PDB file of C-alpha atoms in Angstrom:
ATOM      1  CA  UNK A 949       0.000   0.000   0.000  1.00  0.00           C
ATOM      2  CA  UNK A 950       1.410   3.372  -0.778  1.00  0.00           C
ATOM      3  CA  UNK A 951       1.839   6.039   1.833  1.00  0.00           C
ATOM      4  CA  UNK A 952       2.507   9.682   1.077  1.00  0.00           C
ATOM      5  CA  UNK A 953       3.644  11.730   4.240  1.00  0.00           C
ATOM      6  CA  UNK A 954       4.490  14.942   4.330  1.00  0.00           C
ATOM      7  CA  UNK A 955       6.425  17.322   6.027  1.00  0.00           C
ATOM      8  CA  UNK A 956       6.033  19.615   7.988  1.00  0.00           C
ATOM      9  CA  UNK A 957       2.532  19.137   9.125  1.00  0.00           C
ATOM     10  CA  UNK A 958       2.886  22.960   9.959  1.00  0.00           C
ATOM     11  CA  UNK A 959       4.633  26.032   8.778  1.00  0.00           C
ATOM     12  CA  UNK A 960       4.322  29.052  10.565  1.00  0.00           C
ATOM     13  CA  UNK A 961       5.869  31.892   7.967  1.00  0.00           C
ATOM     14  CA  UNK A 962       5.024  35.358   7.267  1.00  0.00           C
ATOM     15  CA  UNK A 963       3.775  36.999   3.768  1.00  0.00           C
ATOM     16  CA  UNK A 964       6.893  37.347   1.317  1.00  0.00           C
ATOM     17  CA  UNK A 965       8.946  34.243   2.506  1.00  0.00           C
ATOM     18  CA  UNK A 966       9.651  31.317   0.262  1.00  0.00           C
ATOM     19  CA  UNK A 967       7.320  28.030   1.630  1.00  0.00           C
ATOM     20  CA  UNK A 968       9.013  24.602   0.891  1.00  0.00           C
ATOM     21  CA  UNK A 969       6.407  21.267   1.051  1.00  0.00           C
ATOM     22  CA  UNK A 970       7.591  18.181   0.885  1.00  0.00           C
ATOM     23  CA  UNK A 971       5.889  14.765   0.145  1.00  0.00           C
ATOM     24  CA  UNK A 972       8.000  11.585   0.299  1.00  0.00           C
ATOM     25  CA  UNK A 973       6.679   8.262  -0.931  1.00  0.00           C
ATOM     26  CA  UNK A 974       6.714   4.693   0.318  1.00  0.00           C
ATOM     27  CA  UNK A 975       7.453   3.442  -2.883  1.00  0.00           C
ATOM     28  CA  UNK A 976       8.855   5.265  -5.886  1.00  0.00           C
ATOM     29  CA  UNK A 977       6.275   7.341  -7.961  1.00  0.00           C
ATOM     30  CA  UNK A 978       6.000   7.706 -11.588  1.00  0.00           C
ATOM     31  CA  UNK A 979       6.456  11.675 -11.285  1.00  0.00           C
ATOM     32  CA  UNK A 980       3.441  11.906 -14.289  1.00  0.00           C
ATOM     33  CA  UNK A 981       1.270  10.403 -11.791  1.00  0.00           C
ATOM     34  CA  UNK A 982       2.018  13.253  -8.973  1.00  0.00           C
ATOM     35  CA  UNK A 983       0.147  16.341  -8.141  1.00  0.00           C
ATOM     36  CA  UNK A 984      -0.239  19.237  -5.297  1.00  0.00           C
ATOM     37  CA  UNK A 985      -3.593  20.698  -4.386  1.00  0.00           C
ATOM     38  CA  UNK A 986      -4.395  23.766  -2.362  1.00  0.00           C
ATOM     39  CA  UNK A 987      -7.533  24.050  -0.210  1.00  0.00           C
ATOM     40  CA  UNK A 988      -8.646  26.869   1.858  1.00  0.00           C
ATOM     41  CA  UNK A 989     -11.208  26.746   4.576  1.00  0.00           C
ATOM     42  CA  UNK A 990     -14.431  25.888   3.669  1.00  0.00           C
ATOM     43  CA  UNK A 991     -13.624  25.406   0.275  1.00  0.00           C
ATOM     44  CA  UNK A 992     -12.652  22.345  -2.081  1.00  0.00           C
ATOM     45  CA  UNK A 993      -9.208  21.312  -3.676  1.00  0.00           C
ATOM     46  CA  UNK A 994      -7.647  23.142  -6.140  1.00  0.00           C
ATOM     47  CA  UNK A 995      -5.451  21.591  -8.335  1.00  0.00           C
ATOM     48  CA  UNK A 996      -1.817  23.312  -8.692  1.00  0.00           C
ATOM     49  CA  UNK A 997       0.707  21.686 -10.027  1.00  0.00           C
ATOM     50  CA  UNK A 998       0.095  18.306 -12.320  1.00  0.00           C
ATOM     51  CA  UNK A 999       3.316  15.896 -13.763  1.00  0.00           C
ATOM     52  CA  UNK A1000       5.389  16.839 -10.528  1.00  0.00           C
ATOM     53  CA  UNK A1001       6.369  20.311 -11.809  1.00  0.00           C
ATOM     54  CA  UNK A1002       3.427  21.440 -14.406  1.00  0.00           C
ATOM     55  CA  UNK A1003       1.465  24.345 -13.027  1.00  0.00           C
ATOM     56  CA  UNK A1004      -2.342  24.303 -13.817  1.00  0.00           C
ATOM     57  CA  UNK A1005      -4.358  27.033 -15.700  1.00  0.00           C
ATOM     58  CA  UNK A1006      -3.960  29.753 -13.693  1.00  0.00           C
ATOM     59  CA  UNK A1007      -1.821  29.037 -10.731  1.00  0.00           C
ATOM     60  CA  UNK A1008       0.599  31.995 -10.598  1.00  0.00           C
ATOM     61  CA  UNK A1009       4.225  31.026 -11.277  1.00  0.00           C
ATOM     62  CA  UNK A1010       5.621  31.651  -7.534  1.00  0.00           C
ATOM     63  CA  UNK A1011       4.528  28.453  -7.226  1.00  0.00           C
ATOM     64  CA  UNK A1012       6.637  25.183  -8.444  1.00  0.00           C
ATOM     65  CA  UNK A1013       7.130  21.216  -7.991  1.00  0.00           C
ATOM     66  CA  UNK A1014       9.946  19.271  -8.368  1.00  0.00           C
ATOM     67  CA  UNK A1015      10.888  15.832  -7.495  1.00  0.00           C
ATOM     68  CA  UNK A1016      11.400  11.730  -8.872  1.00  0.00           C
ATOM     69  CA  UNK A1017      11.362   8.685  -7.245  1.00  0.00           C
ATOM     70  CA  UNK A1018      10.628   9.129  -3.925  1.00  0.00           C
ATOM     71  CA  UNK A1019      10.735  13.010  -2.751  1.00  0.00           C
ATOM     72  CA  UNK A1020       8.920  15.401  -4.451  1.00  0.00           C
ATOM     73  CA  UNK A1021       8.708  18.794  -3.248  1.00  0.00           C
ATOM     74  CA  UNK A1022       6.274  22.058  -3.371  1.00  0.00           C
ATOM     75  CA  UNK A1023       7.871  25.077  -3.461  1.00  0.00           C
ATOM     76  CA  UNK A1024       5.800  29.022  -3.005  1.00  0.00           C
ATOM     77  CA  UNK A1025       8.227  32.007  -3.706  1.00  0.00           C
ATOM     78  CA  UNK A1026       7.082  35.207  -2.192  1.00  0.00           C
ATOM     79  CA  UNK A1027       4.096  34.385  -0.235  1.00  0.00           C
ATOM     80  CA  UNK A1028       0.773  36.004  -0.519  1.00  0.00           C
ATOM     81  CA  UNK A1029      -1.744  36.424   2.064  1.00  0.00           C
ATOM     82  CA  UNK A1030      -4.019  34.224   0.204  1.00  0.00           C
ATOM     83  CA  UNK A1031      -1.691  31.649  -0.280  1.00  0.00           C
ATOM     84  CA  UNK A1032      -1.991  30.352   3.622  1.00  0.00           C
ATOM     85  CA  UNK A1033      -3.722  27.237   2.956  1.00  0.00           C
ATOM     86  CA  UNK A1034      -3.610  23.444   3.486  1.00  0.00           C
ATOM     87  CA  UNK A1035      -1.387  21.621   0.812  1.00  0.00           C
ATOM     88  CA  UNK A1036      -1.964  18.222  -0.315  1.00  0.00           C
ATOM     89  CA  UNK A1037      -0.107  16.088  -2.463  1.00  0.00           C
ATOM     90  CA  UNK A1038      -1.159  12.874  -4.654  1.00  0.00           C
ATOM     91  CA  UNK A1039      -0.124  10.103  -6.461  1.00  0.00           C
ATOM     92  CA  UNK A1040      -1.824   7.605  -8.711  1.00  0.00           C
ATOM     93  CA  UNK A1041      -0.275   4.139  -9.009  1.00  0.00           C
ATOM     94  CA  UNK A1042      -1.985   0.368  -9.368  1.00  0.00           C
ATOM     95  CA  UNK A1043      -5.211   1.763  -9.864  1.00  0.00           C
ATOM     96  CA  UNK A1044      -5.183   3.592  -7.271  1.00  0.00           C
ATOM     97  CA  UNK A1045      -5.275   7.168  -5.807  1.00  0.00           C
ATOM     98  CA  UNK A1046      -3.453   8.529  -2.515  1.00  0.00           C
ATOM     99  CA  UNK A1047      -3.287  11.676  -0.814  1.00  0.00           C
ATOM    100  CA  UNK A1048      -0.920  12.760   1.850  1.00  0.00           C
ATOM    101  CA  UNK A1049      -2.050  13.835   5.112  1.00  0.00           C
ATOM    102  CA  UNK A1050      -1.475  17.604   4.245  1.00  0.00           C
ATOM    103  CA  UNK A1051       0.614  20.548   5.378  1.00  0.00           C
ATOM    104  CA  UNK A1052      -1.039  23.435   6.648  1.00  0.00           C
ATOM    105  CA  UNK A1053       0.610  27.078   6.038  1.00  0.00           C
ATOM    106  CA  UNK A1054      -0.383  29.565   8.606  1.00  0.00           C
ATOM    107  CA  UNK A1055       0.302  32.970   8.534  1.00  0.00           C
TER     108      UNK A1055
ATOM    109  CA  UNK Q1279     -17.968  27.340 -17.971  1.00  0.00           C
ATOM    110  CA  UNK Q1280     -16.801  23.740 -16.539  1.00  0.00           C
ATOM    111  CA  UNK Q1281     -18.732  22.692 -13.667  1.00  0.00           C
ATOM    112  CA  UNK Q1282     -19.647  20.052 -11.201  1.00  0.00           C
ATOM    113  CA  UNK Q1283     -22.963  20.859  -9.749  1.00  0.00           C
ATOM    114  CA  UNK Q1284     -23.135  18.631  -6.293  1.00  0.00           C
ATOM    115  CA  UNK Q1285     -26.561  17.919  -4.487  1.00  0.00           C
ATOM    116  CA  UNK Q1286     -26.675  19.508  -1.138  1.00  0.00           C
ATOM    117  CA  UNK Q1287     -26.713  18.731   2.196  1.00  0.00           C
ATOM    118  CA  UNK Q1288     -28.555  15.341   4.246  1.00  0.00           C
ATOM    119  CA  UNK Q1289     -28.733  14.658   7.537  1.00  0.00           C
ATOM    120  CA  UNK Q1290     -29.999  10.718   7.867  1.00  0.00           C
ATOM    121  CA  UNK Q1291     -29.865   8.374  10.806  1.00  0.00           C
ATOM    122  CA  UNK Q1292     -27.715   5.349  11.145  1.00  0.00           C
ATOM    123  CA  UNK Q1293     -28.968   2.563   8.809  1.00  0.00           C
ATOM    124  CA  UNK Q1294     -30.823   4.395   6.422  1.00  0.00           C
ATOM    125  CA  UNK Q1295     -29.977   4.400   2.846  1.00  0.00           C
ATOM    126  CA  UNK Q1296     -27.941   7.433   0.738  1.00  0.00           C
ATOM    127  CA  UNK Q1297     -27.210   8.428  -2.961  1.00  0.00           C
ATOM    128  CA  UNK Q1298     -25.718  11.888  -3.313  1.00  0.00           C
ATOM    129  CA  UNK Q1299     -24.911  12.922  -6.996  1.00  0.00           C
ATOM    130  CA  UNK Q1300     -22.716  15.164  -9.032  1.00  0.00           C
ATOM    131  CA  UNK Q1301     -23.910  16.648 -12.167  1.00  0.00           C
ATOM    132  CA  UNK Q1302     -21.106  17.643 -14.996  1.00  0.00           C
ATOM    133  CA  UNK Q1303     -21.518  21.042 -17.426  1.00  0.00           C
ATOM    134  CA  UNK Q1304     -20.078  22.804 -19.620  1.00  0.00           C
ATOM    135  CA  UNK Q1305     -17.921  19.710 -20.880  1.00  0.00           C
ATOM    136  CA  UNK Q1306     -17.820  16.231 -22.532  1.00  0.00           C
ATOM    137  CA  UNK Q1307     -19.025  14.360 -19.664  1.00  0.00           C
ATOM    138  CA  UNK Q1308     -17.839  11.172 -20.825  1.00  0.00           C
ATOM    139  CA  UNK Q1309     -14.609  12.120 -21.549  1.00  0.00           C
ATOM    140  CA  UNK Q1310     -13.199  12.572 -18.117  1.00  0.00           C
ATOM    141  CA  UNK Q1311     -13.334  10.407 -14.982  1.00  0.00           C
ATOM    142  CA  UNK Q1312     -15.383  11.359 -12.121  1.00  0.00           C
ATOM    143  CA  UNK Q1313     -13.510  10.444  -8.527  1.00  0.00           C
ATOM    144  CA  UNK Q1314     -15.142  10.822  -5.055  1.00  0.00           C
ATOM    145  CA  UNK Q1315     -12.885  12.090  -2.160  1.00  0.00           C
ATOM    146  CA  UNK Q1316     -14.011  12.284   1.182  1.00  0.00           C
ATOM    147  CA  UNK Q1317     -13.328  14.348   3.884  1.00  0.00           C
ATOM    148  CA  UNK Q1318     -13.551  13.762   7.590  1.00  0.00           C
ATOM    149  CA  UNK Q1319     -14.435  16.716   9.996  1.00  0.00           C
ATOM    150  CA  UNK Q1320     -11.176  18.464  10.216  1.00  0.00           C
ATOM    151  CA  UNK Q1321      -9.184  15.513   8.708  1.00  0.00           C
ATOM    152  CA  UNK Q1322      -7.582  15.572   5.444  1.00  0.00           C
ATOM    153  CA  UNK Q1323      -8.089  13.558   2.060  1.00  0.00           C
ATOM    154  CA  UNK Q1324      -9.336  10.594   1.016  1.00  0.00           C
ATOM    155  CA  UNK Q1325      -9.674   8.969  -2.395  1.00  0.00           C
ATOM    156  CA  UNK Q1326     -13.260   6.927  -2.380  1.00  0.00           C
ATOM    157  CA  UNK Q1327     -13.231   5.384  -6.093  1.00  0.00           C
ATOM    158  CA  UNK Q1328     -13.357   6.791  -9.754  1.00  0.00           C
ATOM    159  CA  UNK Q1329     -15.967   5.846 -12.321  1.00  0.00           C
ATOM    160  CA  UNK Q1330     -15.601   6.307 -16.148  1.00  0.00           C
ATOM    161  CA  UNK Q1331     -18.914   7.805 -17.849  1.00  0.00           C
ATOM    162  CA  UNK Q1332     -18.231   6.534 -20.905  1.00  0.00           C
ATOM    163  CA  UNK Q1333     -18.860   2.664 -19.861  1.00  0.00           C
ATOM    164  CA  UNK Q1334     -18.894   2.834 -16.082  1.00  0.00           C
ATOM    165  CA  UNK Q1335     -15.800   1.174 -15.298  1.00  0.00           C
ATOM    166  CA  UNK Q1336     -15.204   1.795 -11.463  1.00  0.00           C
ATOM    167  CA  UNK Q1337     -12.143   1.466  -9.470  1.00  0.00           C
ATOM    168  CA  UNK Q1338     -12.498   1.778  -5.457  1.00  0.00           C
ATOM    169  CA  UNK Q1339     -10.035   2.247  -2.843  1.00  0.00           C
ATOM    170  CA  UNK Q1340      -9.907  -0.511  -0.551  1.00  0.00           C
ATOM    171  CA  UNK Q1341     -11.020   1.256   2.374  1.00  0.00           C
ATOM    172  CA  UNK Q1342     -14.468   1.618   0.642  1.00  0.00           C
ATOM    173  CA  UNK Q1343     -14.828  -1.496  -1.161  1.00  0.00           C
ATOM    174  CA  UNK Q1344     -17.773  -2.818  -0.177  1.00  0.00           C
ATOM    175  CA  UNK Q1345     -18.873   0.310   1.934  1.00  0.00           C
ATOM    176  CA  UNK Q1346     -20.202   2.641  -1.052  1.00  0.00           C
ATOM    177  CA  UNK Q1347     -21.418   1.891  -5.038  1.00  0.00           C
ATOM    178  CA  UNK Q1348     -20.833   4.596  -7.413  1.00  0.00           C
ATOM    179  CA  UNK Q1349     -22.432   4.715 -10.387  1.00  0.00           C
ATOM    180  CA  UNK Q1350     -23.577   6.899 -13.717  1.00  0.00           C
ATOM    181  CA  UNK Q1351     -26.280   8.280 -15.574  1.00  0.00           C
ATOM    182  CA  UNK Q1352     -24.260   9.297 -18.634  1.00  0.00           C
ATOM    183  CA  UNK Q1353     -27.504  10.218 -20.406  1.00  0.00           C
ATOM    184  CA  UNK Q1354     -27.863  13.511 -17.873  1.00  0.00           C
ATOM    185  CA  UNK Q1355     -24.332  13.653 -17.046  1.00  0.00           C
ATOM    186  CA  UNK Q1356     -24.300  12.453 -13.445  1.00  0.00           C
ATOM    187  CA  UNK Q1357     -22.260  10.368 -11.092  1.00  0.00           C
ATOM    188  CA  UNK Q1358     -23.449   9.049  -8.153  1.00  0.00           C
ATOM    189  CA  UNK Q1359     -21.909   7.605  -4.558  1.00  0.00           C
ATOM    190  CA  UNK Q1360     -24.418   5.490  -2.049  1.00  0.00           C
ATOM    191  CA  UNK Q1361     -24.567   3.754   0.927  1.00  0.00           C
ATOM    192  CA  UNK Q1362     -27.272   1.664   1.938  1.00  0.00           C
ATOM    193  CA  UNK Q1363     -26.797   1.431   5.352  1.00  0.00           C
ATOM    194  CA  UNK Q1364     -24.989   4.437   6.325  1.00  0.00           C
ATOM    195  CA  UNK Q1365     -22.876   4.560   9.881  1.00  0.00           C
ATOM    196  CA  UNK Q1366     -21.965   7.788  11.961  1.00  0.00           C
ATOM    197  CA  UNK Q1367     -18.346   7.359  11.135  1.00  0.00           C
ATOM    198  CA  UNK Q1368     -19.982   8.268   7.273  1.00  0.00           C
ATOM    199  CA  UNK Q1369     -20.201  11.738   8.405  1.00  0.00           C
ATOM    200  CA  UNK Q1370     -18.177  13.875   6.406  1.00  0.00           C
ATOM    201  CA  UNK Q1371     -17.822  16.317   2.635  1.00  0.00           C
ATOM    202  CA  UNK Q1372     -17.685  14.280  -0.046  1.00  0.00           C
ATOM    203  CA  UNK Q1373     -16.130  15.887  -3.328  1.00  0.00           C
ATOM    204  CA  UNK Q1374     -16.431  15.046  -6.941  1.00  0.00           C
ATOM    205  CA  UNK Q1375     -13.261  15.727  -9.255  1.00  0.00           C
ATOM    206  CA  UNK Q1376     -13.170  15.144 -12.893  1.00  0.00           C
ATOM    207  CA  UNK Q1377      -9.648  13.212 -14.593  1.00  0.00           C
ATOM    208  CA  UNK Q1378      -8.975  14.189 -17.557  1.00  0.00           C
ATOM    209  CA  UNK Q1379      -8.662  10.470 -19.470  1.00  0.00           C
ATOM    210  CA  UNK Q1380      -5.003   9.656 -19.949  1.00  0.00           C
ATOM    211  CA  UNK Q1381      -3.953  11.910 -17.226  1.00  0.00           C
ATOM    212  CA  UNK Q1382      -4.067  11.089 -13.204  1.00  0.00           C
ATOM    213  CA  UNK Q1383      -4.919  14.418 -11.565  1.00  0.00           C
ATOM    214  CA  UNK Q1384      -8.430  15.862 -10.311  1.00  0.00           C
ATOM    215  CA  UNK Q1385      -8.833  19.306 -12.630  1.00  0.00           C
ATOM    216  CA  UNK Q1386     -12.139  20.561 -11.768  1.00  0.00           C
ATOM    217  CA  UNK Q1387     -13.998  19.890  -7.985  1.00  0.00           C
ATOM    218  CA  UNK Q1388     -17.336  19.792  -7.430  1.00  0.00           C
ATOM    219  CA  UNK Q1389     -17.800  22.050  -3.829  1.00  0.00           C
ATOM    220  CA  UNK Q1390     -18.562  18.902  -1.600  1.00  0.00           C
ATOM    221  CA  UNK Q1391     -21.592  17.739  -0.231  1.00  0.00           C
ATOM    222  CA  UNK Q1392     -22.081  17.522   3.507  1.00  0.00           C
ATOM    223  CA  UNK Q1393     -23.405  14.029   5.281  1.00  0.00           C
ATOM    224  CA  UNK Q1394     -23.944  13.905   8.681  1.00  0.00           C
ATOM    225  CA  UNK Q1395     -24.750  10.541  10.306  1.00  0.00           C
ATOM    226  CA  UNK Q1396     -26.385  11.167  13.332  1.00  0.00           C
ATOM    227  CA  UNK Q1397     -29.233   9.502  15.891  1.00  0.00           C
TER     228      UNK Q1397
END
């Protein structure tokens, strides 16, 4: 069974720092298979970045993902105050979807 | 404009019966996937099972195998996710995503529909 966990499960930062998300994988990921989500309270996921390190229509460029294998990482360049959120990551694999617990960035 | 169109809220008691749905616009409907996540009170993400509208192949995680049928209506573009006896530990937002076929990522999200399981 494939486990994503990610770290931290909190970042505390302020608007204008760089945010680094990482997801590591209990088994190695076919990196067109992983993707990072953003939701905010009360809403649902948003999907930003698809392929490990595509960004979806209209996801500003501060954001990026990179990673293979194991470790992929999500990486938010000049934070935004609307960019505190949680952060998920995904994978698909055997015919089958996981998420990772999330990371939640707080102002 | 792309949309999934969710039905809204129940409230039920435990053993009684469920089918919420998800209604696709503004798009091919049986071109992309339709996946259920679910979402515990203040927990994260789950992945529930995926359906294909075009001939209603259906994959399921194995922690809802058995626990949930999800199904499609491809003639009014519609998925749907039931229970038929539904427990309190059911209680949660359940979203619809659409996959785009050949890829493996959730594009568009329905806004969730709210269960609560409660005596």
């Amino acid at each position: 069974e494939m486990v994503l966990t990610q770290s931290p499960g909190t970042l505390s930062l302020s608007p204008g720092d760089r945010a680094t998300v990482s997801c590591r994988a209990s088994q190695p990921v076919n990196a067109q298979y992983f993707a990072w989500y953003q939701q905010k309270v009360g809403q649902a996921p948003r999907l930003l970045i698809y392929g490990a390190s595509s960004r979806a229509t209209g996801v500003p460029d501060r954001f990026s993902g990179s990673g293979s294998g194991t470790d992929f990482s999500l990486t938010i360049s000049g934070l935004e105050p609307q960019d505190f959120a949680v952060y998920y990551c995904q994978q698909y694999g055997s015919s089958q979807w996981t998420f990772g617990q999330g990371t939640k960035l707080e102002i | 404009e792309v949309q999934l169109v969710q039905s809204g809220a129940e409230v039920k008691k435990p053993g009684e019966s469920l089918r919420i749905s998800c209604r696709g616009s503004g798009y091919s409907f049986t071109n992309y996937w339709i996946g259920w996540v679910r979402q515990m009170p203040g927990r994260g993400l789950e992945w529930v099972g995926i359906i294909n509208p075009a001939d209603s192949e259906t994959r399921y995680s194995p922690s809802f195998q058995g626990q949930v049928i999800i199904s499609v209506d491809k003639s009014i573009s519609t998925a749907y996710l039931q229970w038929s006896t539904l427990k309190a530990s059911d209680t949660a937002i359940y979203f619809c995503a659409r996959r785009p076929n050949f890829y493996f990522y959730m594009d568009v999200w329905g806004k969730g529909t709210t269960v609560t399981v409660s005596s």
